[in-house]
GROMACS .gro file of C-alpha atoms in nm:
model
  224
    1MET     CA    1  -3.244   1.620   4.165
    2LYS     CA    2  -3.006   1.509   4.439
    3ILE     CA    3  -2.728   1.271   4.339
    4HIS     CA    4  -2.645   1.083   4.655
    5GLN     CA    5  -2.318   0.911   4.559
    6HIS     CA    6  -2.122   0.749   4.282
    7HIS     CA    7  -1.796   0.561   4.243
    8ALA     CA    8  -1.461   0.719   4.155
    9TRP     CA    9  -1.413   0.752   3.774
   10PRO     CA   10  -1.149   0.521   3.628
   11LEU     CA   11  -0.825   0.634   3.471
   12ASN     CA   12  -0.774   0.329   3.253
   13LEU     CA   13  -0.956   0.034   3.095
   14GLU     CA   14  -0.858  -0.210   3.368
   15GLU     CA   15  -1.026   0.004   3.630
   16ALA     CA   16  -1.333   0.052   3.405
   17ILE     CA   17  -1.370  -0.322   3.351
   18ALA     CA   18  -1.348  -0.384   3.724
   19ILE     CA   19  -1.621  -0.133   3.790
   20GLN     CA   20  -1.845  -0.289   3.524
   21GLU     CA   21  -1.787  -0.640   3.661
   22ASN     CA   22  -1.877  -0.520   4.014
   23LEU     CA   23  -2.187  -0.315   3.925
   24ARG     CA   24  -2.338  -0.567   3.685
   25TYR     CA   25  -2.449  -0.780   3.982
   26GLN     CA   26  -2.632  -0.484   4.133
   27VAL     CA   27  -2.872  -0.449   3.838
   28ILE     CA   28  -3.231  -0.530   3.942
   29PRO     CA   29  -3.417  -0.687   3.644
   30SER     CA   30  -3.766  -0.660   3.801
   31ASP     CA   31  -4.026  -0.383   3.825
   32GLN     CA   32  -3.974  -0.136   4.103
   33LEU     CA   33  -4.153   0.155   3.950
   34PRO     CA   34  -4.347   0.425   4.139
   35GLN     CA   35  -4.713   0.423   4.074
   36PRO     CA   36  -4.847   0.602   3.891
   37VAL     CA   37  -4.558   0.697   3.661
   38GLN     CA   38  -4.596   1.071   3.613
   39TYR     CA   39  -4.265   1.181   3.455
   40VAL     CA   40  -4.025   1.017   3.214
   41ALA     CA   41  -3.688   1.160   3.117
   42GLY     CA   42  -3.440   1.133   2.835
   43VAL     CA   43  -3.064   1.190   2.852
   44ASP     CA   44  -2.830   1.246   2.559
   45MET     CA   45  -2.484   1.371   2.489
   46GLY     CA   46  -2.304   1.605   2.254
   47PHE     CA   47  -1.938   1.709   2.240
   48GLU     CA   48  -1.772   2.037   2.168
   49SER     CA   49  -1.420   2.158   2.091
   50ASN     CA   50  -1.320   1.842   1.908
   51GLY     CA   51  -1.455   1.621   2.181
   52THR     CA   52  -1.280   1.789   2.470
   53ILE     CA   53  -1.598   1.927   2.620
   54SER     CA   54  -1.897   1.707   2.709
   55ARG     CA   55  -2.240   1.853   2.677
   56ALA     CA   56  -2.513   1.658   2.856
   57ALA     CA   57  -2.885   1.718   2.808
   58VAL     CA   58  -3.177   1.605   3.018
   59ALA     CA   59  -3.541   1.638   2.916
   60VAL     CA   60  -3.826   1.567   3.160
   61LEU     CA   61  -4.167   1.492   3.000
   62SER     CA   62  -4.506   1.437   3.158
   63PHE     CA   63  -4.645   1.089   3.126
   64PRO     CA   64  -4.853   0.963   2.948
   65ASP     CA   65  -4.918   1.282   2.745
   66LEU     CA   66  -4.540   1.342   2.679
   67GLN     CA   67  -4.536   1.719   2.720
   68VAL     CA   68  -4.196   1.877   2.785
   69ILE     CA   69  -4.187   1.994   3.151
   70GLU     CA   70  -3.820   2.074   3.212
   71THR     CA   71  -3.490   2.068   3.025
   72THR     CA   72  -3.137   2.134   3.122
   73LEU     CA   73  -2.780   2.127   3.002
   74ALA     CA   74  -2.446   2.070   3.171
   75TYR     CA   75  -2.090   2.101   3.049
   76ARG     CA   76  -1.764   1.951   3.177
   77PRO     CA   77  -1.424   1.856   3.034
   78THR     CA   78  -1.427   1.509   2.872
   79SER     CA   79  -1.221   1.282   3.092
   80PHE     CA   80  -1.248   0.938   2.920
   81PRO     CA   81  -1.174   0.843   2.556
   82TYR     CA   82  -1.428   0.711   2.307
   83ILE     CA   83  -1.410   0.333   2.340
   84PRO     CA   84  -1.706   0.112   2.237
   85GLY     CA   85  -1.837  -0.073   2.541
   86PHE     CA   86  -1.712   0.195   2.777
   87LEU     CA   87  -1.924   0.494   2.676
   88SER     CA   88  -2.078   0.530   3.018
   89PHE     CA   89  -1.746   0.641   3.158
   90ARG     CA   90  -1.722   0.908   2.898
   91GLU     CA   91  -2.077   1.031   2.933
   92ILE     CA   92  -2.221   0.972   3.279
   93PRO     CA   93  -2.015   1.234   3.462
   94ALA     CA   94  -2.171   1.517   3.262
   95VAL     CA   95  -2.514   1.342   3.272
   96LEU     CA   96  -2.502   1.345   3.651
   97ASP     CA   97  -2.418   1.718   3.643
   98ALA     CA   98  -2.725   1.784   3.428
   99LEU     CA   99  -2.948   1.561   3.646
  100GLU     CA  100  -2.840   1.755   3.956
  101LYS     CA  101  -2.980   2.075   3.792
  102ILE     CA  102  -3.336   1.950   3.730
  103LYS     CA  103  -3.606   2.021   3.981
  104ILE     CA  104  -3.847   1.738   3.889
  105THR     CA  105  -3.723   1.391   3.961
  106PRO     CA  106  -3.839   1.156   3.683
  107ASP     CA  107  -3.990   0.815   3.754
  108ILE     CA  108  -3.809   0.655   3.466
  109ILE     CA  109  -3.504   0.759   3.263
  110LEU     CA  110  -3.473   0.641   2.899
  111CYS     CA  111  -3.112   0.642   2.783
  112ASP     CA  112  -2.987   0.670   2.427
  113GLY     CA  113  -2.778   0.355   2.457
  114GLN     CA  114  -2.763   0.006   2.592
  115GLY     CA  115  -2.872  -0.141   2.923
  116ILE     CA  116  -2.770  -0.494   2.990
  117ALA     CA  117  -2.736  -0.560   2.610
  118HIS     CA  118  -2.361  -0.515   2.665
  119PRO     CA  119  -2.061  -0.756   2.676
  120ARG     CA  120  -2.039  -0.717   3.052
  121ARG     CA  121  -2.411  -0.647   3.097
  122LEU     CA  122  -2.356  -0.289   3.206
  123GLY     CA  123  -2.422  -0.036   2.936
  124ILE     CA  124  -2.494   0.327   3.008
  125ALA     CA  125  -2.857   0.274   3.111
  126SER     CA  126  -2.769   0.005   3.361
  127HIS     CA  127  -2.470   0.195   3.488
  128LEU     CA  128  -2.669   0.514   3.537
  129GLY     CA  129  -2.962   0.325   3.699
  130VAL     CA  130  -2.742   0.159   3.956
  131ILE     CA  131  -2.570   0.485   4.043
  132LEU     CA  132  -2.903   0.667   4.084
  133ASP     CA  133  -3.091   0.368   4.227
  134MET     CA  134  -3.383   0.435   3.999
  135PRO     CA  135  -3.562   0.274   3.695
  136THR     CA  136  -3.380   0.311   3.365
  137ILE     CA  137  -3.423   0.175   3.014
  138GLY     CA  138  -3.172   0.139   2.736
  139VAL     CA  139  -3.307   0.237   2.392
  140ALA     CA  140  -3.025   0.209   2.141
  141LYS     CA  141  -3.034   0.297   1.776
  142SER     CA  142  -2.788   0.023   1.677
  143LEU     CA  143  -2.697  -0.333   1.772
  144LEU     CA  144  -2.393  -0.376   2.000
  145ILE     CA  145  -2.406  -0.751   2.070
  146GLY     CA  146  -2.653  -1.035   2.024
  147LYS     CA  147  -2.861  -1.196   1.752
  148HIS     CA  148  -3.232  -1.211   1.681
  149GLU     CA  149  -3.486  -1.358   1.440
  150GLU     CA  150  -3.635  -1.151   1.157
  151LEU     CA  151  -3.867  -0.879   1.278
  152PRO     CA  152  -4.206  -0.826   1.106
  153ASP     CA  153  -4.256  -0.475   0.974
  154ILE     CA  154  -4.547  -0.397   1.209
  155LYS     CA  155  -4.538  -0.142   1.492
  156GLY     CA  156  -4.527  -0.309   1.831
  157ASN     CA  157  -4.371  -0.629   1.709
  158TRP     CA  158  -4.046  -0.743   1.879
  159GLN     CA  159  -3.805  -1.028   1.890
  160PRO     CA  160  -3.581  -1.139   2.172
  161LEU     CA  161  -3.219  -1.027   2.148
  162LYS     CA  162  -2.999  -1.315   2.260
  163HIS     CA  163  -2.628  -1.344   2.358
  164LYS     CA  164  -2.458  -1.661   2.477
  165GLY     CA  165  -2.795  -1.824   2.537
  166GLU     CA  166  -2.932  -1.534   2.748
  167ILE     CA  167  -3.208  -1.295   2.654
  168ILE     CA  168  -3.039  -0.952   2.691
  169GLY     CA  169  -3.305  -0.733   2.532
  170ALA     CA  170  -3.556  -0.692   2.254
  171VAL     CA  171  -3.544  -0.570   1.896
  172LEU     CA  172  -3.859  -0.349   1.880
  173ARG     CA  173  -4.046  -0.203   1.585
  174THR     CA  174  -4.157   0.140   1.697
  175ARG     CA  175  -4.263   0.254   1.352
  176GLN     CA  176  -4.345   0.075   1.030
  177GLY     CA  177  -4.105   0.106   0.745
  178VAL     CA  178  -3.805   0.226   0.954
  179LYS     CA  179  -3.522   0.046   1.138
  180PRO     CA  180  -3.610  -0.101   1.484
  181VAL     CA  181  -3.464   0.004   1.813
  182TYR     CA  182  -3.280  -0.211   2.064
  183VAL     CA  183  -3.444  -0.215   2.405
  184SER     CA  184  -3.282  -0.357   2.719
  185ILE     CA  185  -3.328  -0.344   3.091
  186GLY     CA  186  -3.138  -0.066   3.256
  187HIS     CA  187  -3.228  -0.106   3.624
  188LYS     CA  188  -3.537  -0.172   3.838
  189ILE     CA  189  -3.753  -0.267   3.542
  190SER     CA  190  -3.839  -0.590   3.360
  191LEU     CA  191  -3.802  -0.634   2.984
  192PRO     CA  192  -4.177  -0.654   2.911
  193THR     CA  193  -4.240  -0.338   3.110
  194ALA     CA  194  -3.948  -0.162   2.939
  195ILE     CA  195  -4.092  -0.251   2.598
  196ASP     CA  196  -4.431  -0.122   2.702
  197TYR     CA  197  -4.294   0.213   2.815
  198VAL     CA  198  -4.079   0.257   2.507
  199LEU     CA  199  -4.385   0.197   2.289
  200ARG     CA  200  -4.591   0.446   2.490
  201CYS     CA  201  -4.313   0.701   2.452
  202THR     CA  202  -4.299   0.655   2.069
  203PRO     CA  203  -4.642   0.768   1.951
  204LYS     CA  204  -4.520   0.893   1.611
  205TYR     CA  205  -4.147   0.858   1.542
  206ARG     CA  206  -3.882   0.581   1.564
  207LEU     CA  207  -3.723   0.712   1.882
  208PRO     CA  208  -3.891   0.796   2.214
  209GLU     CA  209  -3.999   1.153   2.254
  210THR     CA  210  -3.766   1.171   2.560
  211THR     CA  211  -3.468   1.091   2.338
  212ARG     CA  212  -3.578   1.321   2.063
  213VAL     CA  213  -3.603   1.625   2.287
  214ALA     CA  214  -3.272   1.549   2.467
  215ASP     CA  215  -3.100   1.485   2.139
  216LYS     CA  216  -3.195   1.821   1.997
  217LEU     CA  217  -3.058   1.992   2.306
  218ALA     CA  218  -2.741   1.790   2.312
  219SER     CA  219  -2.672   1.820   1.939
  220ALA     CA  220  -2.725   2.193   1.898
  221ARG     CA  221  -2.394   2.362   1.814
  222SER     CA  222  -2.204   2.042   1.904
  223SER     CA  223  -2.052   1.746   1.722
  224LYS     CA  224  -2.136   1.403   1.869
   0.00000   0.00000   0.00000
């Protein structure tokens, strides 16, 4: 997969905030998906050598049958500290390295993290989507910001996730009897469509199959 361009990576928080404030306005919250969608991908991260080495994993699955088609790993020195709200600066450089190695370009990338459900509306899924200019979805395991109503314990049920009067995502039940996931727009996709694809990628477990495969690759012999 060819990575056409990306911005310079920041050296401090002030530069990182400026990048987020600039890129947030480039997020497209409407469906611009290729038809038909044939491949979905998951990206995930692990870290080695006490966090000094980033290990990025990409898994490409066929859609809708969710068979693993291609996987890859990439390593690079970690260049940004762990700071909540700024994880994309720590993780995306290695993710881009891994994406450059895959031969099949996915139609949608599902990220293990937030999209616009972020204080500055630019979590890792949105950040990556804008850089790549392709559809992305944030599927996070935990809540970063926002509030929601109680969610019924029925697969497929969801509640809007709201922050400062704005719907920034959805709390989605992907499996009965387990914690929900937090879905938000990454780029070039609407929230209803994002929810639909997340549900279609979670036929059995809480997390999308894309995330599960990428997580196994990223976590092996590493500490996240």
